[in-house]
Short mmCIF file of C-alpha atoms in Angstrom, two decimals:
data_model
loop_
_atom_site.label_atom_id
_atom_site.label_comp_id
_atom_site.label_asym_id
_atom_site.label_seq_id
_atom_site.Cartn_x
_atom_site.Cartn_y
_atom_site.Cartn_z
CA MET A 25 0.02 -0.01 0.07
CA ASP A 26 1.18 3.50 -0.83
CA PRO A 27 1.78 5.63 2.23
CA GLN A 28 -0.74 8.48 2.38
CA ILE A 29 0.86 11.90 1.32
CA ASN A 30 -0.05 14.72 3.82
CA LYS A 31 -0.71 17.83 1.84
CA SER A 32 -0.46 20.22 4.87
CA ALA A 33 2.94 18.80 6.07
CA PRO A 34 6.18 20.67 5.51
CA MET A 35 7.60 19.62 2.10
CA ILE A 36 10.85 18.23 3.65
CA GLU A 37 11.78 17.63 7.18
CA LEU A 38 15.12 16.42 8.60
CA ARG A 39 15.09 15.43 12.21
CA ASN A 40 18.30 14.80 13.82
CA VAL A 41 19.63 13.01 10.73
CA SER A 42 23.06 11.32 11.23
CA LYS A 43 25.18 9.35 8.71
CA TRP A 44 28.38 7.63 8.99
CA TYR A 45 30.94 6.29 6.35
CA ASP A 46 32.59 3.56 8.48
CA SER A 47 33.95 5.62 11.36
CA PHE A 48 33.69 8.94 9.67
CA GLN A 49 30.56 10.89 10.74
CA ALA A 50 29.32 12.82 7.51
CA LEU A 51 26.22 14.08 9.13
CA LYS A 52 25.72 14.99 12.76
CA ASP A 53 22.26 15.54 13.96
CA VAL A 54 21.19 17.48 10.92
CA SER A 55 17.68 18.98 11.41
CA LEU A 56 16.10 21.27 8.77
CA THR A 57 12.49 22.04 7.64
CA VAL A 58 11.74 23.22 4.32
CA ASN A 59 8.10 24.51 3.61
CA LYS A 60 6.25 24.28 0.48
CA GLY A 61 7.37 27.00 -2.15
CA GLU A 62 10.40 27.78 0.02
CA ARG A 63 13.81 28.23 -1.69
CA VAL A 64 16.75 27.09 0.51
CA VAL A 65 20.44 27.41 -0.29
CA ILE A 66 22.88 25.20 1.42
CA CYS A 67 26.67 26.41 1.48
CA GLY A 68 29.75 25.38 3.19
CA PRO A 69 33.20 24.27 2.66
CA SER A 70 33.80 21.03 0.72
CA GLY A 71 33.40 17.89 3.00
CA SER A 72 30.99 19.73 5.16
CA GLY A 73 28.22 17.18 4.47
CA LYS A 74 25.94 19.44 2.30
CA SER A 75 25.88 17.09 -0.73
CA THR A 76 25.38 14.12 1.59
CA ALA A 77 22.43 15.87 3.23
CA ILE A 78 20.62 16.29 0.11
CA ARG A 79 21.47 12.99 -1.23
CA CYS A 80 19.77 11.49 1.80
CA ILE A 81 16.49 13.21 0.95
CA ASN A 82 15.94 11.01 -2.06
CA ARG A 83 17.72 8.07 -0.58
CA LEU A 84 20.88 8.14 -2.87
CA GLU A 85 22.53 7.84 0.51
CA GLN A 86 21.06 6.09 3.47
CA HIS A 87 21.02 7.90 6.94
CA GLN A 88 21.54 5.74 9.96
CA SER A 89 19.71 7.70 12.51
CA GLY A 90 17.06 10.30 12.69
CA GLU A 91 14.09 10.74 10.41
CA ILE A 92 13.60 12.27 7.00
CA LEU A 93 10.03 13.15 5.96
CA VAL A 94 8.90 14.13 2.48
CA GLU A 95 5.39 15.71 2.62
CA GLY A 96 4.83 14.10 5.94
CA VAL A 97 5.85 10.57 4.82
CA GLU A 98 8.81 9.01 6.44
CA LEU A 99 11.61 7.76 4.17
CA THR A 100 12.10 4.04 5.10
CA ALA A 101 13.98 1.20 3.49
CA ASP A 102 10.90 0.05 1.64
CA PHE A 103 11.43 0.09 -2.05
CA LYS A 104 7.75 1.26 -2.76
CA ASN A 105 8.24 4.09 -0.34
CA ILE A 106 11.56 5.11 -1.86
CA GLU A 107 10.13 5.01 -5.41
CA LEU A 108 7.17 6.97 -4.42
CA ILE A 109 9.20 9.67 -2.77
CA ARG A 110 11.67 9.80 -5.71
CA ARG A 111 8.81 10.65 -8.05
CA GLU A 112 8.07 13.77 -6.13
CA VAL A 113 11.70 14.91 -5.64
CA GLY A 114 13.66 15.87 -8.78
CA MET A 115 17.48 16.08 -8.64
CA VAL A 116 20.12 17.88 -10.64
CA PHE A 117 23.69 16.71 -10.36
CA GLN A 118 27.13 18.43 -10.60
CA GLN A 119 28.01 16.22 -13.39
CA PHE A 120 24.75 16.47 -15.28
CA ASN A 121 24.40 12.74 -15.58
CA LEU A 122 22.53 12.67 -18.85
CA PHE A 123 22.16 9.27 -20.41
CA PRO A 124 24.81 9.38 -23.22
CA HIS A 125 23.17 6.54 -25.30
CA LEU A 126 19.86 8.49 -25.61
CA THR A 127 18.91 11.62 -27.52
CA ILE A 128 17.99 14.62 -25.50
CA LEU A 129 14.33 13.90 -26.17
CA GLN A 130 14.69 10.36 -25.06
CA ASN A 131 16.55 11.51 -21.91
CA LEU A 132 13.48 13.62 -21.00
CA THR A 133 10.84 10.97 -21.95
CA LEU A 134 12.29 7.92 -20.39
CA ALA A 135 11.24 8.24 -16.96
CA PRO A 136 7.71 9.71 -17.74
CA ARG A 137 7.11 6.77 -19.94
CA ARG A 138 8.48 4.08 -17.75
CA VAL A 139 7.63 5.32 -14.23
CA ARG A 140 4.55 7.35 -14.85
CA LYS A 141 3.45 4.97 -17.80
CA MET A 142 2.79 8.05 -19.99
CA PRO A 143 1.94 7.30 -23.65
CA ARG A 144 4.88 8.28 -25.95
CA ALA A 145 3.16 11.12 -27.71
CA GLN A 146 2.18 12.83 -24.47
CA ALA A 147 5.60 12.32 -23.03
CA GLU A 148 7.21 13.95 -26.06
CA GLU A 149 4.82 16.87 -25.91
CA LEU A 150 5.63 17.29 -22.21
CA ALA A 151 9.30 17.02 -23.00
CA MET A 152 9.30 19.66 -25.78
CA ARG A 153 7.49 21.94 -23.37
CA TYR A 154 10.12 21.82 -20.87
CA LEU A 155 12.96 21.97 -23.39
CA THR A 156 11.39 25.10 -24.81
CA ARG A 157 11.36 26.45 -21.23
CA VAL A 158 14.98 25.83 -20.73
CA ARG A 159 15.46 27.36 -24.31
CA ILE A 160 17.00 24.30 -25.86
CA ALA A 161 14.09 22.74 -27.97
CA GLU A 162 16.19 22.92 -31.12
CA GLN A 163 18.64 20.40 -29.76
CA ALA A 164 15.95 17.78 -28.93
CA HIS A 165 17.36 15.06 -31.39
CA LYS A 166 20.98 15.48 -30.60
CA TYR A 167 22.99 13.51 -28.14
CA PRO A 168 24.30 14.79 -24.80
CA ALA A 169 27.97 14.72 -25.94
CA GLN A 170 27.15 17.17 -28.71
CA LEU A 171 26.01 19.81 -26.38
CA SER A 172 28.01 22.24 -24.26
CA GLY A 173 28.14 21.91 -20.48
CA GLY A 174 25.64 24.62 -19.86
CA GLN A 175 23.22 23.21 -22.44
CA GLN A 176 23.64 19.72 -20.78
CA GLN A 177 22.79 21.01 -17.36
CA ARG A 178 19.63 22.79 -18.76
CA VAL A 179 18.60 19.50 -20.27
CA ALA A 180 19.11 17.84 -16.83
CA ILE A 181 16.95 20.30 -15.23
CA ALA A 182 14.23 19.89 -17.96
CA ARG A 183 14.62 15.96 -17.43
CA ALA A 184 13.96 16.34 -13.79
CA LEU A 185 11.13 18.71 -14.28
CA CYS A 186 9.33 16.20 -16.83
CA MET A 187 8.47 14.10 -13.71
CA GLU A 188 6.61 17.13 -12.46
CA PRO A 189 8.16 16.99 -9.00
CA GLN A 190 7.04 18.77 -5.96
CA VAL A 191 10.55 19.71 -4.91
CA MET A 192 13.83 20.05 -6.73
CA LEU A 193 17.16 19.34 -5.44
CA PHE A 194 20.39 20.90 -6.98
CA ASP A 195 23.72 19.34 -5.96
CA GLU A 196 26.30 22.00 -7.07
CA PRO A 197 24.63 22.48 -10.41
CA THR A 198 27.22 24.99 -11.68
CA SER A 199 30.35 23.59 -10.26
CA ALA A 200 31.45 21.68 -13.21
CA LEU A 201 30.68 24.65 -15.66
CA ASP A 202 32.77 26.95 -17.51
CA PRO A 203 32.33 30.51 -16.17
CA GLU A 204 30.52 31.68 -19.23
CA MET A 205 27.97 28.99 -18.85
CA ILE A 206 27.09 29.40 -15.33
CA LYS A 207 24.71 32.23 -16.00
CA GLU A 208 22.52 30.44 -18.55
CA VAL A 209 21.98 27.72 -15.92
CA LEU A 210 21.38 30.04 -13.03
CA ASP A 211 18.88 31.97 -15.22
CA VAL A 212 16.76 28.92 -15.55
CA MET A 213 17.09 28.16 -11.81
CA VAL A 214 15.96 31.75 -10.98
CA GLU A 215 12.86 31.33 -13.27
CA LEU A 216 12.02 28.13 -11.53
CA ALA A 217 12.29 29.91 -8.37
CA GLU A 218 9.92 32.70 -9.49
CA GLU A 219 7.40 30.09 -10.27
CA HIS A 220 7.49 29.02 -6.61
CA MET A 221 9.07 25.67 -7.00
CA THR A 222 10.28 24.35 -3.69
CA MET A 223 14.08 24.12 -4.15
CA ILE A 224 17.05 23.00 -2.00
CA CYS A 225 20.24 24.07 -3.61
CA VAL A 226 23.77 23.16 -2.66
CA THR A 227 25.83 25.92 -4.32
CA HIS A 228 28.77 28.36 -3.91
CA GLU A 229 26.87 30.90 -6.02
CA MET A 230 26.36 33.57 -3.37
CA GLY A 231 24.82 35.94 -5.89
CA PHE A 232 22.00 33.31 -6.51
CA ALA A 233 21.62 32.77 -2.78
CA ARG A 234 21.22 36.47 -2.21
CA THR A 235 18.56 36.92 -5.04
CA VAL A 236 16.44 33.84 -4.78
CA ALA A 237 16.91 32.18 -1.44
CA ASP A 238 14.33 32.43 1.42
CA ARG A 239 16.97 31.08 3.75
CA VAL A 240 20.56 30.30 3.63
CA VAL A 241 22.01 27.19 5.58
CA PHE A 242 25.60 27.05 6.48
CA MET A 243 27.02 23.60 7.01
CA ASP A 244 30.39 22.68 8.38
CA HIS A 245 31.96 19.32 9.74
CA GLY A 246 28.52 17.56 8.97
CA GLN A 247 26.51 19.95 11.12
CA VAL A 248 24.24 22.84 10.32
CA VAL A 249 25.85 25.78 11.90
CA GLU A 250 23.66 28.65 10.98
CA VAL A 251 20.29 29.19 9.19
CA ALA A 252 19.26 32.80 8.24
CA PRO A 253 17.48 34.80 5.65
CA PRO A 254 20.06 35.84 3.12
CA ALA A 255 20.14 39.62 4.07
CA GLU A 256 20.91 38.72 7.69
CA PHE A 257 23.14 35.78 6.63
CA PHE A 258 25.41 37.88 4.57
CA ALA A 259 25.30 41.25 6.52
CA SER A 260 25.66 39.83 10.10
CA PRO A 261 26.58 36.11 10.38
CA LYS A 262 26.31 35.11 13.87
CA ASN A 263 28.70 32.15 13.87
CA GLU A 264 32.44 32.57 13.73
CA ARG A 265 32.82 29.65 11.30
CA THR A 266 30.22 31.29 8.96
CA ARG A 267 32.14 34.55 9.07
CA LEU A 268 35.36 32.81 8.30
CA PHE A 269 33.71 30.91 5.43
CA LEU A 270 32.10 33.96 3.77
CA GLY A 271 35.47 35.88 4.38
CA GLN A 272 37.35 33.39 2.21
CA LEU A 273 34.55 33.29 -0.47
CA LEU A 274 34.46 37.15 -0.68
CA LYS A 275 38.29 37.40 -0.93
CA HIS A 276 38.23 36.18 -4.46
CA MET B 19 43.91 -50.93 -47.34
CA ILE B 20 41.37 -48.35 -48.26
CA GLU B 21 42.74 -45.00 -49.54
CA PHE B 22 41.20 -41.77 -48.44
CA SER B 23 41.13 -38.85 -50.72
CA LEU B 24 41.51 -35.27 -49.41
CA ALA B 25 37.77 -34.78 -50.45
CA ASP B 26 36.78 -37.63 -48.10
CA ILE B 27 38.86 -36.36 -45.25
CA LEU B 28 37.52 -32.79 -45.63
CA SER B 29 33.88 -33.73 -45.91
CA PHE B 30 34.35 -35.98 -42.76
CA LEU B 31 35.84 -33.19 -40.83
CA LEU B 32 33.30 -30.63 -42.08
CA LEU B 33 30.43 -32.86 -40.80
CA ALA B 34 32.02 -33.12 -37.42
CA THR B 35 32.51 -29.25 -37.40
CA ARG B 36 28.67 -29.05 -37.18
CA TRP B 37 28.95 -30.46 -33.76
CA THR B 38 31.73 -28.08 -32.79
CA LEU B 39 29.60 -25.13 -33.91
CA ALA B 40 26.52 -26.54 -32.22
CA LEU B 41 28.30 -27.18 -28.89
CA SER B 42 29.71 -23.68 -29.02
CA ALA B 43 26.36 -22.05 -29.68
CA ILE B 44 24.60 -23.99 -26.93
CA ALA B 45 27.31 -23.26 -24.42
CA PHE B 46 27.38 -19.67 -25.40
CA LEU B 47 23.58 -19.11 -25.21
CA GLY B 48 23.28 -21.03 -22.07
CA GLY B 49 26.27 -19.30 -20.53
CA GLY B 50 24.85 -15.93 -21.65
CA ILE B 51 21.53 -16.56 -19.99
CA GLY B 52 23.17 -17.96 -16.81
CA ALA B 53 25.62 -14.89 -16.59
CA LEU B 54 22.71 -12.46 -17.09
CA LEU B 55 20.79 -14.10 -14.12
CA LEU B 56 23.91 -14.12 -12.06
CA LEU B 57 24.50 -10.41 -12.88
CA LEU B 58 20.96 -9.45 -11.96
CA LEU B 59 21.44 -11.25 -8.68
CA ARG B 60 24.70 -9.37 -8.00
CA TYR B 61 23.24 -5.86 -8.49
CA ALA B 62 19.57 -6.42 -7.18
CA ARG B 63 18.73 -4.95 -3.98
CA PRO B 64 19.16 -6.15 -1.30
CA ARG B 65 22.82 -7.11 -2.23
CA VAL B 66 23.05 -10.73 -1.17
CA GLY B 67 23.91 -12.12 -4.55
CA GLY B 68 27.47 -10.67 -4.67
CA ARG B 69 29.04 -13.18 -2.51
CA LEU B 70 27.19 -16.06 -4.31
CA MET B 71 28.29 -14.95 -7.77
CA HIS B 72 31.81 -14.37 -6.49
CA LEU B 73 32.19 -17.97 -5.27
CA TYR B 74 30.75 -19.43 -8.40
CA VAL B 75 33.05 -17.48 -10.74
CA GLU B 76 36.18 -18.30 -8.37
CA LEU B 77 35.29 -21.96 -8.28
CA PHE B 78 35.01 -22.14 -12.12
CA GLN B 79 37.74 -19.93 -13.03
CA GLY B 80 40.18 -21.54 -10.57
CA THR B 81 39.83 -25.15 -11.80
CA PRO B 82 40.64 -26.63 -15.26
CA LEU B 83 37.62 -27.02 -17.65
CA LEU B 84 39.01 -30.51 -18.33
CA LEU B 85 38.42 -31.51 -14.71
CA GLN B 86 35.04 -29.97 -14.65
CA LEU B 87 34.14 -32.07 -17.68
CA PHE B 88 35.50 -35.22 -15.98
CA LEU B 89 33.54 -34.48 -12.83
CA ILE B 90 30.29 -34.26 -14.85
CA PHE B 91 30.97 -37.18 -17.20
CA PHE B 92 32.43 -39.59 -14.80
CA GLY B 93 31.08 -38.16 -11.53
CA LEU B 94 27.27 -37.87 -12.25
CA PRO B 95 26.88 -41.46 -13.20
CA LYS B 96 28.09 -42.40 -9.81
CA LEU B 97 25.19 -40.35 -8.37
CA GLY B 98 22.91 -42.52 -10.73
CA LEU B 99 22.63 -39.95 -13.43
CA ASP B 100 23.43 -41.16 -16.84
CA VAL B 101 25.07 -38.56 -19.05
CA SER B 102 25.90 -38.79 -22.74
CA PRO B 103 29.16 -37.13 -23.94
CA LEU B 104 27.15 -34.58 -25.63
CA LEU B 105 25.14 -33.73 -22.41
CA ALA B 106 28.41 -33.76 -20.19
CA ALA B 107 29.98 -31.42 -22.61
CA THR B 108 26.98 -29.17 -22.82
CA ILE B 109 26.67 -28.78 -19.16
CA ALA B 110 30.37 -28.33 -18.46
CA LEU B 111 30.82 -25.72 -21.20
CA THR B 112 27.67 -23.92 -20.26
CA LEU B 113 28.58 -23.67 -16.59
CA TYR B 114 32.05 -22.70 -17.62
CA ALA B 115 30.88 -20.01 -20.04
CA THR B 116 28.45 -18.62 -17.25
CA ALA B 117 31.22 -17.99 -14.86
CA PHE B 118 33.51 -16.19 -17.51
CA LEU B 119 30.64 -14.12 -19.08
CA ALA B 120 29.34 -13.17 -15.73
CA GLU B 121 32.74 -11.78 -14.65
CA ILE B 122 33.35 -10.08 -18.16
CA TRP B 123 29.93 -8.38 -17.94
CA ARG B 124 30.32 -7.47 -14.24
CA GLY B 125 33.30 -5.57 -15.33
CA CYS B 126 31.38 -3.83 -17.98
CA VAL B 127 28.57 -2.89 -15.67
CA ASP B 128 30.96 -1.69 -13.11
CA ALA B 129 32.51 0.58 -15.68
CA ILE B 130 29.25 2.63 -16.10
CA PRO B 131 29.65 5.72 -14.01
CA ARG B 132 27.81 5.94 -10.64
CA GLY B 133 26.05 9.14 -11.73
CA GLN B 134 24.16 7.03 -14.33
CA TRP B 135 22.68 4.95 -11.32
CA ASP B 136 22.06 8.15 -9.23
CA ALA B 137 20.21 10.06 -12.14
CA SER B 138 18.01 6.96 -12.95
CA ALA B 139 17.22 6.34 -9.35
CA SER B 140 16.36 10.00 -8.73
CA LEU B 141 13.77 9.69 -11.59
CA GLY B 142 12.04 7.08 -9.69
CA MET B 143 13.08 4.22 -11.84
CA THR B 144 13.06 0.75 -10.45
CA PHE B 145 16.15 -1.54 -10.53
CA VAL B 146 14.90 -3.48 -13.62
CA GLN B 147 14.20 -0.35 -15.45
CA GLN B 148 17.46 1.20 -14.50
CA MET B 149 19.29 -2.05 -15.83
CA ARG B 150 17.36 -2.45 -18.90
CA ASP B 151 17.13 1.14 -20.08
CA VAL B 152 20.06 2.84 -18.72
CA ILE B 153 22.83 0.59 -17.64
CA LEU B 154 22.84 -2.48 -19.87
CA PRO B 155 22.60 -0.53 -23.28
CA GLN B 156 25.72 1.29 -22.18
CA ALA B 157 27.37 -1.85 -20.75
CA LEU B 158 26.72 -3.63 -23.99
CA LYS B 159 28.85 -1.49 -26.03
CA ILE B 160 31.89 -2.09 -24.03
CA ALA B 161 31.12 -5.76 -23.43
CA ILE B 162 31.23 -6.66 -27.15
CA PRO B 163 34.96 -7.09 -27.73
CA PRO B 164 35.68 -9.24 -24.63
CA THR B 165 32.53 -11.16 -25.11
CA VAL B 166 33.52 -12.17 -28.71
CA GLY B 167 37.07 -12.71 -27.43
CA PHE B 168 35.63 -15.22 -24.97
CA LEU B 169 33.47 -16.79 -27.66
CA VAL B 170 36.59 -17.52 -29.66
CA GLN B 171 38.14 -19.14 -26.49
CA LEU B 172 34.91 -21.25 -26.10
CA VAL B 173 35.00 -22.49 -29.70
CA LYS B 174 38.42 -23.72 -29.07
CA SER B 175 37.60 -25.29 -25.67
CA THR B 176 34.96 -27.52 -27.26
CA ALA B 177 37.96 -29.52 -28.40
CA LEU B 178 38.10 -30.71 -24.86
CA ALA B 179 34.84 -32.69 -25.46
CA SER B 180 36.69 -35.09 -27.70
CA ILE B 181 38.41 -36.56 -24.58
CA VAL B 182 35.12 -37.87 -23.15
CA GLY B 183 34.32 -39.28 -26.73
CA PHE B 184 32.11 -36.50 -28.08
CA HIS B 185 32.37 -36.62 -31.96
CA GLU B 186 33.17 -33.13 -32.80
CA LEU B 187 35.96 -31.56 -34.90
CA THR B 188 39.06 -32.62 -32.94
CA LYS B 189 37.64 -36.19 -32.32
CA ALA B 190 37.03 -36.54 -36.03
CA GLY B 191 40.56 -35.58 -36.59
CA GLN B 192 41.70 -38.36 -34.34
CA VAL B 193 39.57 -40.87 -36.03
CA ILE B 194 40.86 -39.88 -39.45
CA ASN B 195 44.42 -39.99 -38.28
CA ASN B 196 43.88 -43.42 -36.94
CA ALA B 197 42.79 -44.55 -40.36
CA THR B 198 45.28 -42.59 -42.51
CA PHE B 199 48.42 -42.30 -40.44
CA GLN B 200 48.85 -38.71 -41.68
CA PRO B 201 48.84 -36.64 -38.56
CA PHE B 202 50.49 -33.51 -40.19
CA ILE B 203 48.02 -33.07 -42.96
CA THR B 204 44.93 -34.18 -40.86
CA TYR B 205 45.66 -31.88 -37.98
CA SER B 206 46.68 -29.00 -40.13
CA ILE B 207 43.26 -29.12 -41.76
CA VAL B 208 41.68 -29.37 -38.32
CA ALA B 209 43.45 -26.33 -37.11
CA LEU B 210 42.64 -24.45 -40.40
CA ILE B 211 38.85 -25.16 -39.62
CA TYR B 212 39.11 -23.82 -36.27
CA PHE B 213 40.87 -20.83 -37.51
CA ALA B 214 38.21 -20.31 -40.20
CA ILE B 215 35.63 -20.19 -37.41
CA CYS B 216 37.52 -17.95 -34.94
CA TYR B 217 39.02 -15.35 -37.30
CA PRO B 218 35.70 -13.96 -38.72
CA LEU B 219 34.54 -13.70 -35.18
CA THR B 220 37.33 -11.48 -34.07
CA HIS B 221 37.01 -9.51 -37.33
CA TRP B 222 33.35 -9.09 -36.73
CA SER B 223 33.86 -7.87 -33.16
CA ARG B 224 36.07 -5.19 -34.36
CA ARG B 225 33.46 -4.02 -36.92
CA LEU B 226 30.81 -4.13 -34.32
CA GLU B 227 32.83 -2.07 -31.91
CA ARG B 228 33.34 0.57 -34.52
CA ARG B 229 29.84 0.66 -35.51
CA LEU B 230 28.22 0.73 -32.00
CA SER B 231 30.54 3.51 -30.83
CA PRO B 232 27.98 6.23 -30.76
CA THR B 233 28.22 9.97 -31.07
CA GLY B 234 26.75 10.12 -27.70
CA HIS B 235 29.29 8.05 -25.92
CA ARG B 236 31.76 9.77 -23.59
#
């Protein structure tokens, strides 16, 4: 039986989530609530557990203690439960992870056809709509390797959107891109934010955080150190480690 | 004494070649199915199949094929199961092919970047969907050259079946030699026939490799 999705619950809730890789503790009692329509940016030094945290939300990584709830449904080891939650949670990766053996259009239609059992024509129509939104419709019949990094990442965003998720996770979406391509990807993400998509975004793009985030989360050594609205976060960070991190970022 | 013409020898050997080809085909097909099952077991959640597959592969790769054949041909009758030379050779070669193909294909699946699993999982695809639509089509491309390489190995390994009395190409060569006492000519022809089977295979694998390498492959 499918667990009942609770429409009034927060979109995502992490309660004291901890995770270990052998003896190394990657997440220490991480708690975070993200409401519907909220845009949250997670930043922090590398190895701070920020990617691990969002990868736990759709169970690409398994947490060992604490609870993760997506729309009030607790994430358990049960396959049905995991697959149900993954349909509601879209994800965009640092390395794009497009399927290299499929065309752009096929990349977008695969999951809707297989997972949502959508007829082919309908899936293709949906795919073209999202490709148009990310301004890349003319590339539909090419293969991923024929596209630039920025184009590939926009396709990856469109692919996740084709499942019509309730929330989008971004795992350093611009970190693997050449500088001149970062803007085209951020523009698409800003548009998405303006449409009130619930977003959790791990990124070092502080300009993006300033303009679209409702809250900025700073993580260090597997812990949530500080959570604040961007104006407050950048102007008067409370924690010493946050100040140090922002100082290093702004030096460049 | 009866004289054998070259044509007689050749036709006798070619008739026996059918059995070499048939045995190779059965073992390859059976081994392919077996290997695919082992592979699914290996990657399915929960991951209990890994150890089992490992043990199987180690066992069959770590012992001579000839010994496996002896165990089946001479061993099974002791357990009250009567096996013909054909059946024994088929079972032994299939089990052997299963082990090698499973190991070759495991390497190919492992070569697919983790991001492909992550991306397909994040889209809500089930394990079988991930395998069928994302992982195996990509693994197939890199699997072709080593798989055909193994097929060549398998064709040559069928010669061992002659030892338990199965009438394939090598056995036919022995029979001819016993009648003609011309080992050099006879075994040269036998060798040439094996070569004529194996060479096109390697050649074909190279062509496939080139054709399947897609524009979209990284």
